[in-house]
Coordinates of C-alpha atoms in Angstrom, one line a residue:
Chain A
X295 CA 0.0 0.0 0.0
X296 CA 2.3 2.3 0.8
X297 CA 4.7 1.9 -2.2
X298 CA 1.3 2.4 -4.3
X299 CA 0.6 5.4 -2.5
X300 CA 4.0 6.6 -3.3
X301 CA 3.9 5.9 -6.7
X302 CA 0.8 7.6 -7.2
X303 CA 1.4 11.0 -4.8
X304 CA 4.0 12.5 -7.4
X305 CA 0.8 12.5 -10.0
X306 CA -1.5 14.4 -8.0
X307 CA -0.2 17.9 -8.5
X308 CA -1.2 17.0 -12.3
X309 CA -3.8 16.0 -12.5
X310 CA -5.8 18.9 -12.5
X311 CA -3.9 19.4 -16.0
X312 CA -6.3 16.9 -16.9
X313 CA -9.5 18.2 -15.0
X314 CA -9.0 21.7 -17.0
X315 CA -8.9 19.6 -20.3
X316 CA -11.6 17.7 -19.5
X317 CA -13.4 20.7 -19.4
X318 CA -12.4 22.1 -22.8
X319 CA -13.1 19.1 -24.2
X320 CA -16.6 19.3 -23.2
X321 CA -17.1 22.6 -24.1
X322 CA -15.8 21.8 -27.5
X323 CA -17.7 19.3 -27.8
X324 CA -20.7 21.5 -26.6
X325 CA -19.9 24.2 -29.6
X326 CA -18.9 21.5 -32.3
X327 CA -23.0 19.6 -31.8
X328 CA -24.9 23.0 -31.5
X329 CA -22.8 24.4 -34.5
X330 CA -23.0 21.0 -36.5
X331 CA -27.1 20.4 -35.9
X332 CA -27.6 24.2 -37.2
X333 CA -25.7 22.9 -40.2
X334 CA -27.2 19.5 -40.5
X335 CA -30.8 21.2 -40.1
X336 CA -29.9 23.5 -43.0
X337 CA -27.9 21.0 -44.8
X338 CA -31.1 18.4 -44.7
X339 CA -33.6 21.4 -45.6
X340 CA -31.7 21.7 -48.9
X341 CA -31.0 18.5 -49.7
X342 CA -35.2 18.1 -49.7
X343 CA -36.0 21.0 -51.1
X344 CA -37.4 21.9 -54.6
X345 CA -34.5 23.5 -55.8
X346 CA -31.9 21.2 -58.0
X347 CA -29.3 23.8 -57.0
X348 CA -29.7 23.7 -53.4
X349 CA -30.0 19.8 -53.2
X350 CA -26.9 19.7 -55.2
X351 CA -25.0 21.4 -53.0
X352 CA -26.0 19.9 -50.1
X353 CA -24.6 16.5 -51.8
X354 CA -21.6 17.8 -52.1
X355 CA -21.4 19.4 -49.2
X356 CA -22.4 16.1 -47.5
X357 CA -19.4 14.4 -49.6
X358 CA -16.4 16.2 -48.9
X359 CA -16.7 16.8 -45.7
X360 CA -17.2 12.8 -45.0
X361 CA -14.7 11.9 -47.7
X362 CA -12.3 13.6 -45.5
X363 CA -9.7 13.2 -43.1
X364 CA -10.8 15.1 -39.7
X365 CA -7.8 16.2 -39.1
X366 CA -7.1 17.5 -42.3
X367 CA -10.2 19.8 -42.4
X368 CA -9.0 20.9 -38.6
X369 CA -5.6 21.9 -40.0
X370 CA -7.1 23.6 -43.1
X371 CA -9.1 25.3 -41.4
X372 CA -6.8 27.0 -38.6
X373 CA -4.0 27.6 -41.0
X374 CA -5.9 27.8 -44.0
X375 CA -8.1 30.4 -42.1
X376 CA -5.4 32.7 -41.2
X377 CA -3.7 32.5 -45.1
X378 CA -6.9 33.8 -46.4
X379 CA -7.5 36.6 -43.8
X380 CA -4.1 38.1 -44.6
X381 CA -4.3 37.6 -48.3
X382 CA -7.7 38.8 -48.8
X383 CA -7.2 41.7 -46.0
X384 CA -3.9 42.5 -45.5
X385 CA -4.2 45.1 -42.9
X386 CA -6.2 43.1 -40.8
X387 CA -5.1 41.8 -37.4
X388 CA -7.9 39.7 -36.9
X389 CA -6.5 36.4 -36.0
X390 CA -9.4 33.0 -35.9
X391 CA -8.4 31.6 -32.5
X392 CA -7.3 27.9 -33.0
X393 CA -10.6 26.9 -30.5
X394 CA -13.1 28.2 -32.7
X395 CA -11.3 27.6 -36.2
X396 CA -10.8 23.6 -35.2
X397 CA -14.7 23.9 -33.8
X398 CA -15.9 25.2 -36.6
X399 CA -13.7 22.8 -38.7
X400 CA -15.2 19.8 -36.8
X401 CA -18.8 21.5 -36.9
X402 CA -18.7 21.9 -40.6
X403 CA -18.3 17.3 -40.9
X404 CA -20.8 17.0 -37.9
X405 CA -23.2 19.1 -40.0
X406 CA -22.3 16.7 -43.0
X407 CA -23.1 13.3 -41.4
X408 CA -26.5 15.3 -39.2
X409 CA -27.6 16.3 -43.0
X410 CA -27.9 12.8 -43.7
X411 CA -29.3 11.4 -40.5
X412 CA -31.9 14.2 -40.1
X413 CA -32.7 13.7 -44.2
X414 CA -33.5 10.2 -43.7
X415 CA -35.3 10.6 -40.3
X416 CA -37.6 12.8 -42.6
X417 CA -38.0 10.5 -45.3
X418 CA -38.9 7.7 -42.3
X419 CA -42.3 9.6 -41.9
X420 CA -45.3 7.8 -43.3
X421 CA -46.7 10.1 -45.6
X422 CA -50.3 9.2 -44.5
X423 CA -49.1 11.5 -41.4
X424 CA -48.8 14.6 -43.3
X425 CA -51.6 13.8 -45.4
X426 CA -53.6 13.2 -41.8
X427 CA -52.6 16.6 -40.9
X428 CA -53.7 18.2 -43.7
X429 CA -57.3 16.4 -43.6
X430 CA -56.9 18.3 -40.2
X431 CA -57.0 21.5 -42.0
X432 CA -53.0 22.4 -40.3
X433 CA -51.5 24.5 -43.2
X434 CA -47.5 23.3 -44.3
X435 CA -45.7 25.0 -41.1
X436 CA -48.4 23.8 -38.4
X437 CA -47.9 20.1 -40.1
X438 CA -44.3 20.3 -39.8
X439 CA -43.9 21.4 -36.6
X440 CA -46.4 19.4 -35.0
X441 CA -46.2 16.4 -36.9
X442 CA -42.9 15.8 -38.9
X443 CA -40.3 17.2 -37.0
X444 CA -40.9 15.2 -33.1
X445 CA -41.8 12.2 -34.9
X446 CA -38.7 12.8 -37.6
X447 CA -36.6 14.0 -34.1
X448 CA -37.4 10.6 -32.8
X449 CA -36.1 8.6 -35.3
X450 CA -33.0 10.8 -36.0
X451 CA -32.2 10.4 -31.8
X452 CA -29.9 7.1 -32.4
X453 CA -27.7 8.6 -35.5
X454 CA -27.0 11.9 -34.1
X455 CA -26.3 9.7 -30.0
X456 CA -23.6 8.2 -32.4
X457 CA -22.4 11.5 -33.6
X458 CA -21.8 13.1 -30.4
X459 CA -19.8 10.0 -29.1
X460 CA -17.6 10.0 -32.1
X461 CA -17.1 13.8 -32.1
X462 CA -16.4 13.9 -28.3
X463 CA -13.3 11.6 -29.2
X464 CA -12.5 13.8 -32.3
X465 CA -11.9 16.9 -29.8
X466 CA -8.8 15.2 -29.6
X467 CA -7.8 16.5 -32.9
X468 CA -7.8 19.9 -31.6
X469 CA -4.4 19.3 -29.5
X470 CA -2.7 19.2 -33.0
X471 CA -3.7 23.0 -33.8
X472 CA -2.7 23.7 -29.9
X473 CA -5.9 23.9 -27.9
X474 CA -5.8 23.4 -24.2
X475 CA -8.3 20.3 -24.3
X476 CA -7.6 17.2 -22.5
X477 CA -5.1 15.6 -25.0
X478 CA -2.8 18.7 -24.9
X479 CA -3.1 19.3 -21.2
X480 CA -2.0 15.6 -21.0
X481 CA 1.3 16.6 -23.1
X482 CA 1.9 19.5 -20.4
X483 CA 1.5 17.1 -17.7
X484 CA 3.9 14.5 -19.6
X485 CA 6.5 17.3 -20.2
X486 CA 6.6 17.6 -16.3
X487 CA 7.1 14.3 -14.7
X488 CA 8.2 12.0 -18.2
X489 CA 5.7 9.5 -17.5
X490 CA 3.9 9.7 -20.9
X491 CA 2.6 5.9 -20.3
X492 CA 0.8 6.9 -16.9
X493 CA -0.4 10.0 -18.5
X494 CA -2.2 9.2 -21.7
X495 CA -3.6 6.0 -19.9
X496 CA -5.1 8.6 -17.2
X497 CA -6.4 10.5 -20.8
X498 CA -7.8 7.4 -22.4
X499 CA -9.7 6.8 -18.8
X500 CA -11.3 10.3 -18.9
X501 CA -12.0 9.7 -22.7
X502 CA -13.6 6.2 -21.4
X503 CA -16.0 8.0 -18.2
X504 CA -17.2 10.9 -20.8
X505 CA -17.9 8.5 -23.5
X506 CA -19.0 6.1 -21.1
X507 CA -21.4 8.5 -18.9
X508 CA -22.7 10.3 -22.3
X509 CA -23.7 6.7 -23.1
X510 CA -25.7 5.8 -20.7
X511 CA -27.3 9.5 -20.8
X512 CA -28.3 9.2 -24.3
X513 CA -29.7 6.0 -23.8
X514 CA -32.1 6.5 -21.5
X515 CA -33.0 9.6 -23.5
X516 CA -33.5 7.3 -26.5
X517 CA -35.4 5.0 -24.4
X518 CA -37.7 8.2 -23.4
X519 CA -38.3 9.3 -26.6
X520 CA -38.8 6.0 -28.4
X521 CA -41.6 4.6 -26.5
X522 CA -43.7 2.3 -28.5
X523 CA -41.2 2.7 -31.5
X524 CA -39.5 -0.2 -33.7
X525 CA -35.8 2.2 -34.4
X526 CA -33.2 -0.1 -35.6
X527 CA -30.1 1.3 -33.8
X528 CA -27.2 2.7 -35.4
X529 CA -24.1 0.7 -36.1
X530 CA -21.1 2.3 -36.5
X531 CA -19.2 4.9 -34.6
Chain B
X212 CA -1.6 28.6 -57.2
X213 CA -1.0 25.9 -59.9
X214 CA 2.6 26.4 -60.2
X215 CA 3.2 25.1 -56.4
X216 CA 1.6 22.0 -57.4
X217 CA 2.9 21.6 -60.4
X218 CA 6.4 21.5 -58.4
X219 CA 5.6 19.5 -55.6
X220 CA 3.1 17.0 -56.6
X221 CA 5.6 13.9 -56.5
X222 CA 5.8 14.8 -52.9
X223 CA 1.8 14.1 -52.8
X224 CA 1.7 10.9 -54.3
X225 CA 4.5 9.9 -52.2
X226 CA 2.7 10.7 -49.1
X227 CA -0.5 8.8 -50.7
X228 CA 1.7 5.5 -51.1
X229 CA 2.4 5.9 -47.7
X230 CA -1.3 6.0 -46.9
X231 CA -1.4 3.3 -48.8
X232 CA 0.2 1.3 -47.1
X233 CA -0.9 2.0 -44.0
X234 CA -4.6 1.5 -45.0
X235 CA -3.6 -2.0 -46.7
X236 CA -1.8 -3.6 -43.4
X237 CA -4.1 -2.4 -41.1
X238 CA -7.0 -3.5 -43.1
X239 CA -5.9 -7.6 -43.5
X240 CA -4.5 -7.1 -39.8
X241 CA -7.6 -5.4 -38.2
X242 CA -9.8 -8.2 -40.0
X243 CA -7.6 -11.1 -39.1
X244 CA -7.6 -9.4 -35.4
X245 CA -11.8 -9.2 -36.0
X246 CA -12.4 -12.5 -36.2
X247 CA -11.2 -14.2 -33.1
X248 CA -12.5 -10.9 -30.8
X249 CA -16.3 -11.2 -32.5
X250 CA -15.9 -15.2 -31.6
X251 CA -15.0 -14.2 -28.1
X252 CA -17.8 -11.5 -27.9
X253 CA -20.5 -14.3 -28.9
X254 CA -18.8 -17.1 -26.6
X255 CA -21.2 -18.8 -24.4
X256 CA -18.3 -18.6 -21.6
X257 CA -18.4 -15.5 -20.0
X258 CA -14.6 -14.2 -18.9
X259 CA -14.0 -14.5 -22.4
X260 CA -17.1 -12.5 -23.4
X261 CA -16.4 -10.2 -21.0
X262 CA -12.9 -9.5 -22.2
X263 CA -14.0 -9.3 -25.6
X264 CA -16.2 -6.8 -24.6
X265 CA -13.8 -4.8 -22.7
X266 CA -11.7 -4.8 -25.7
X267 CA -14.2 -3.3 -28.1
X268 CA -15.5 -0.7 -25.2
X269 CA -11.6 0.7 -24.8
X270 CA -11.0 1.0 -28.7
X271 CA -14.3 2.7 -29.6
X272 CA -14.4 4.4 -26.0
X273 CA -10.9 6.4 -26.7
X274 CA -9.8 8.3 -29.2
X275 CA -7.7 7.4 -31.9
X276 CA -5.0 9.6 -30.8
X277 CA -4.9 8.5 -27.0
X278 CA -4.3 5.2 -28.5
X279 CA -1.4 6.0 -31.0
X280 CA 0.5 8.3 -28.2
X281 CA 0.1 5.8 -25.4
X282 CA 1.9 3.7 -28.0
X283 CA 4.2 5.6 -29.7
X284 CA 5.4 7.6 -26.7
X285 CA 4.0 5.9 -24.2
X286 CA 6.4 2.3 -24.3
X287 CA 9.3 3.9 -23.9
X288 CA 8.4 4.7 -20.1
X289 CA 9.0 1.1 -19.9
X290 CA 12.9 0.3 -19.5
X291 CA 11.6 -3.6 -20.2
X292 CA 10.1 -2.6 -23.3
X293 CA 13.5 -1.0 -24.9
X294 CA 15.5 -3.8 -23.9
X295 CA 13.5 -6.2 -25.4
X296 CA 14.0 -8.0 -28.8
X297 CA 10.0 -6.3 -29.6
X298 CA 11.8 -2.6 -29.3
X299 CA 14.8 -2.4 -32.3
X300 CA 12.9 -1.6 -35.5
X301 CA 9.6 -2.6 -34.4
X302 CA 8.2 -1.0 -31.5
X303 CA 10.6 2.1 -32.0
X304 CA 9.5 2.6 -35.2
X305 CA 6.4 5.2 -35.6
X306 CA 5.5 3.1 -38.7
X307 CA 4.4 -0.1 -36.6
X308 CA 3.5 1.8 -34.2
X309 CA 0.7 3.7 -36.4
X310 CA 0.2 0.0 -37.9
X311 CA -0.7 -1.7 -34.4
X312 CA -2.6 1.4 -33.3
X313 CA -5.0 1.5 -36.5
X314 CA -5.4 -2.1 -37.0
X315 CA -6.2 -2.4 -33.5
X316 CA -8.8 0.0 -33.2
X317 CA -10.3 -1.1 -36.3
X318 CA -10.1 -4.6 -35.4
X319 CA -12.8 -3.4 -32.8
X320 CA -15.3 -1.6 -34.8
X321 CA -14.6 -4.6 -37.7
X322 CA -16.0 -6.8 -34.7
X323 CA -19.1 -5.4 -33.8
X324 CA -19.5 -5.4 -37.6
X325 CA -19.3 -9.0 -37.8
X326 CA -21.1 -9.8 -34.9
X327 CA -24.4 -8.2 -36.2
X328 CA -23.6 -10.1 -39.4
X329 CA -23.5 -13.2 -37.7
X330 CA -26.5 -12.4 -35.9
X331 CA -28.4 -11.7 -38.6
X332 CA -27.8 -15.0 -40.8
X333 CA -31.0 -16.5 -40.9
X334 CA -31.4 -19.3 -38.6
X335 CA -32.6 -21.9 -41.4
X336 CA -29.1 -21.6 -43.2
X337 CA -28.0 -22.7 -39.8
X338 CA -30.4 -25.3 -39.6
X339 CA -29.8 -26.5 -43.0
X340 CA -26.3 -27.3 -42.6
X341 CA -27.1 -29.2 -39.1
X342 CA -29.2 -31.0 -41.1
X343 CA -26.3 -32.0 -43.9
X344 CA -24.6 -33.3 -40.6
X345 CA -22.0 -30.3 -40.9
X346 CA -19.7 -30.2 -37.5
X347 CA -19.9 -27.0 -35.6
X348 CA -16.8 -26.0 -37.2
X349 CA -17.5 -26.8 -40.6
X350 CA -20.7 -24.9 -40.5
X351 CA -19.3 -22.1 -39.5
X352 CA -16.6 -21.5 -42.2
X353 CA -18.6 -22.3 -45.1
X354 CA -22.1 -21.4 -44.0
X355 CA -22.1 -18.4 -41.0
X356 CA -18.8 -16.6 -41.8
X357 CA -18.9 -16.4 -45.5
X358 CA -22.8 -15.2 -45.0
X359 CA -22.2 -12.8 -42.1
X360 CA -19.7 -11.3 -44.3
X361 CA -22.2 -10.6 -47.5
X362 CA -24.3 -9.3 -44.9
X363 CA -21.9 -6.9 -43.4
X364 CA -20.8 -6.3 -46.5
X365 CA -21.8 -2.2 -46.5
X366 CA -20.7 -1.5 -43.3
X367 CA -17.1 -2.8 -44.0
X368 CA -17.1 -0.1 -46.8
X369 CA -17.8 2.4 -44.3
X370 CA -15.0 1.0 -41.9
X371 CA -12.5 1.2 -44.7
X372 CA -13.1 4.8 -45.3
X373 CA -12.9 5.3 -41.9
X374 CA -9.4 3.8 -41.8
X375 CA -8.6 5.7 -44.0
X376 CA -9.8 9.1 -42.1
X377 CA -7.8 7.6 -39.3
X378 CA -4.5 6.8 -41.2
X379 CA -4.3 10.5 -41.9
X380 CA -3.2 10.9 -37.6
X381 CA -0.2 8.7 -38.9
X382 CA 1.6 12.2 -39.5
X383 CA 1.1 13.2 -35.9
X384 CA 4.2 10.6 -34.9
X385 CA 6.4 12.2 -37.8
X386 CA 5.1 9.8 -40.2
X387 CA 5.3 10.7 -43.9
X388 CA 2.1 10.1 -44.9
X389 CA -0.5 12.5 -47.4
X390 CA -1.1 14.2 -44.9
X391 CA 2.4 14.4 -43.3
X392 CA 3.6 15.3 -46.4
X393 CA 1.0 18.2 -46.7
X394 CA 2.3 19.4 -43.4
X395 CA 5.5 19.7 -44.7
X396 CA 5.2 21.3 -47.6
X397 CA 2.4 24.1 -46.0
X398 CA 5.5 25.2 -43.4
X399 CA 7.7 24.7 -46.4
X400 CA 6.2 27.0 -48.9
X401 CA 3.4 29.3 -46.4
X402 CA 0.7 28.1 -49.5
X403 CA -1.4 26.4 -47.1
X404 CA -5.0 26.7 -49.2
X405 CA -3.2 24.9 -52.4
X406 CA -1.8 22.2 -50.6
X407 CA -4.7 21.3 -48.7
X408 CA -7.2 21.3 -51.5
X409 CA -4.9 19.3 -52.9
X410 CA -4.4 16.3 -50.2
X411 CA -8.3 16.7 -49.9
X412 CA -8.5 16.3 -53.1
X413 CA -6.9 13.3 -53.4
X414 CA -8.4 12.0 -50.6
X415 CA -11.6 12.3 -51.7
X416 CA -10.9 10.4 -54.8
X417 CA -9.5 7.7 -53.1
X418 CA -12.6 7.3 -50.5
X419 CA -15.0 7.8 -54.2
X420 CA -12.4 4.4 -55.4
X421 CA -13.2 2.5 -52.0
X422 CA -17.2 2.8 -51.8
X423 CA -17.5 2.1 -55.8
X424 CA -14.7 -0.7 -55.3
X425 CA -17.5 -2.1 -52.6
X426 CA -20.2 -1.6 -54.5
X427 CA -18.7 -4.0 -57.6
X428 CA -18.3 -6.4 -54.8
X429 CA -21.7 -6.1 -53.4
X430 CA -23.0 -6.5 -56.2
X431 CA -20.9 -9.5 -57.6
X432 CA -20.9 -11.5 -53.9
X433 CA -25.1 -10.6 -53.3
X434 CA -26.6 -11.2 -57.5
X435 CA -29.8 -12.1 -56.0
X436 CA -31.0 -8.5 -55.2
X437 CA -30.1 -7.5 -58.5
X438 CA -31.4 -10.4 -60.4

C-alpha cells in the first residue's frame, strides 16, 4: 500500500492538467453539436427542397466533408483560415483563434453526417401523417412542426447519439492546432514528470468515463423518446 | 496557385503510397484481429465475453489519438520494453507503431460489424447445414462466416473509409504520410490553401475508389438482389 501510494502521490499535483482539459473538451464538444445540428438542419432542408441547386450542393457538401480526413479539415481550417484573412485583408489583425477555427472545422463534418441522418429521419415519416394533418386543416408550417419534426426527431435520436460520441473523441484533434483540451493538457502534464505511459492511460480513462457516462445518458434519453417505436439502432461509430 | 503544385506533386503521391500502405496492413491485420475478438464477444463462456467486450469498449471508447500516443510515446516509459527484442525496428518505429494502433482499433469496430452479421444470418441456413450433418466447425466456415460477411458487407465499406480518415493521424508521430507530407510542404512553402485542396482532393478520390470498389463487390458476392 504504501509503495502504491507513493507511486501515485507525485501525480496528483497534475492532474488537475487533466481536469482543466476535461473541461475544454466538453465545451468543444458543446460548440462543435450546436454548431454542427444548425448545419445538418440547414444541410437536410436543402438536400429536400425543390430547388436542383440547393439539393446539389448539399450532396456535395455532404461528400467532402465525410470523404475527409478530420484532421485535415481541422488543419485547413486553422492555417488555412489565417492564409486567407491576410491575403484577402492584408491590414487586418484579426486572427481566428485555434478553438473556434478547429470547432468550426469539426462543426462543418458533424453538419455533413446530421444532413444525412436528419434527411432520412424525414423520409422515415409515413406520408399518411402529413396527409392526416392536412385532412386536419394544419396549413405546411403547423404540419411540420407538429407532426414531422418530433416524430422525424425521434427517429433521427440514435444517429446523431452516435455522432456526439464520435465527435467527443475527435476533440482530440484539436491538440494538433494547440488547444488546451484534455489531449494537450495531457502533453503539459507529460513534459513535467516523463511519464507519458501513466499520463495518456489517465487520458484514455477520462476519454472512457465521458464516452461512457454520455452513453448511458443518451440512452435512457432514446429510451424516453422512443416509447412504443421499432428504431433499428445505429451501427457504427 | 498551380505552379506550387505543379512542383511538388511527387511529394503528394509519395505521401498517398504511404497511406497506402498504412490502409492495406491495417485492413488484412484489423480483420484477421476481428475475427477471433467477435468469436470471443458471442462465446457462451463469460470471462472470455467479457474480455472481448472490454476490448471493443476501450477501442471505440478512446480516441484514436490517446491510443497512438500511449503507443508511440507511451512504451518507452518502460525500460523492459526498450530492452527487449520487440523494441529495435519494431516498436521504435512510428510506422508499426501507427500499424498496431489502427489495425487495432479497427479490429474493434470490424468486430461489432461482424457480430451483427452473424446475428443476422437467418437461422434456417444454420439449420440446414445441421441438417447435412456439418460439424460445428464446418458450418461455421462455409455457412455463417462467408454469409455474415455478405451481410456486413456495407458496413465494412464504411469501416474502410474510416481507416482511412484515421491513417491521416499517422503524421502526428512524424510519419510521412499525405497528410504528413501536406504538413510539410504548408511550413515549407506558407501556401497552405493549395496544398490542402490538394491532399483533400486526393483523398476524396481515393474514398470515391473505396465505396464504388465495394459496391462491384456487393453486387458480384449478393446477384440475388439484382437479379
Amino acid at each position: 500500500m504504501v509503495s502504491v501510494a507513493n507511486d501515485i502521490a507525485p501525480l496528483v499535483p497534475h492532474l488537475d492538467h487533466l481536469m482543466v482539459g476535461v473541461t475544454i473538451t466538453l465545451k468543444a464538444v458543446f460548440v462543435i453539436t450546436a454548431l454542427g445540428l444548425v448545419l445538418g438542419v440547414m444541410g437536410a432542408a436543402a438536400r429536400l427542397s425543390r430547388f436542383p441547386v440547393l439539393q446539389t450542393s448539399a450532396r456535395i457538401y455532404a461528400h467532402i466533408f465525410r470523404g475527409l480526413p478530420e484532421i485535415v479539415i481541422v488543419l485547413a481550417s486553422y492555417f488555412g483560415a489565417s492564409a486567407l484573412i491576410t491575403t484577402l485583408f492584408p491590414n487586418s489583425t484579426f486572427q481566428l483563434a485555434p478553438f473556434w477555427a478547429g470547432c468550426i472545422a469539426l462543426a462543418l463534418t458533424f453538419g455533413a453526417y446530421a444532413t444525412e441522418i436528419l434527411r432520412a429521419a424525414y423520409l422515415a415519416i409515413p406520408a399518411g401523417e402529413v396527409e392526416a394533418g392536412k385532412a386536419f386543416g394544419m396549413n405546411r408550417q403547423t404540419c411540420f412542426f407538429r407532426i414531422i419534426m418530433p416524430q422525424s426527431l425521434r427517429y433521427a435520436l440514435a444517429g446523431l447519439s452516435n455522432l456526439f460520441l464520435v465527435f467527443l473523441k475527435d476533440t482530440s484533434l484539436l491538440s494538433v492546432i494547440g488547444v488546451a483540451e484534455l489531449m494537450r493538457q495531457t502533453k503539459i502534464a507529460i513534459n513535467y514528470t516523463s511519464l507519458p505511459f501513466t499520463f495518456y492511460l489517465l487520458a484514455a480513462l477520462c476519454y472512457l468515463v465521458l464516452t461512457g457516462v454520455t452513453m448511458l445518458l443518451l440512452r435512457t434519453l432514446e429510451k424516453h423518446f422512443t416509447r412504443g417505436m421499432d428504431v433499428s439502432r445505429g451501427q457504427h461509430g | 496557385m498551380v505552379e506550387v503544385l505543379l512542383q511538388y506533386y511527387p511529394e503528394f503521391f509519395k505521401g498517398l503510397r504511404l497511406t497506402l500502405i498504412l490502409v492495406g496492413l491495417s485492413v488484412c491485420i484489423g480483420f484477421l484481429l476481428s475475427l477471433p475478438i467477435a468469436l470471443a464477444r458471442l462465446s457462451n463462456i463469460r470471462p472470455v465475453r467479457r474480455l472481448a467486450k472490454s476490448y471493443i469498449f476501450f477501442f471505440r471508447g478512446t480516441p484514436m489519438l490517446v491510443q497512438l500516443f500511449l503507443l508511440y510515446y507511451g512504451l518507452s516509459q518502460f525500460e523492459s520494453v526498450k530492452e527487449s527484442i520487440l523494441w529495435k525496428g519494431f516498436l521504435e518505429s512510428p510506422f508499426w507503431c501507427a500499424v498496431i494502433a489502427i489495425s487495432f482499433n479497427s479490429a474493434a469496430y470490424m468486430a461489432e460489424i461482424l457480430v451483427g452479421g452473424i446475428r443476422a444470418v437467418p437461422r434456417g441456413q444454420i439449420e440446414a447445414g445441421l441438417a447435412v450433418g456439418m460439424s460445428a466447425h464446418v458450418l461455421f466456415w462455409r455457412i455463417t462466416l462467408p454469409q455474415a460477411i455478405r451481410i456486413a458487407l456495407p458496413n465494412y465499406s464504411n469501416e474502410v473509409i474510416f481507416l482511412v480518415k484515421s491513417s491521416a493521424l499517422a503524421s502526428t508521430i512524424t510519419l510521412m504520410d499525405l497528410t504528413g507530407v501536406t504538413r510539410t510542404l504548408v511550413s515549407k512553402t506558407y501556401m497552405p490553401v493549395p496544398m490542402y485542396l490538394f491532399a483533400g482532393l486526393l483523398y476524396i478520390s481515393l474514398n470515391y475508389t473505396i465505396a464504388k470498389f465495394f459496391k462491384i463487390l456487393e453486387r458480384w458476392l449478393i446477384p440475388q438482389r439484382h437479379a
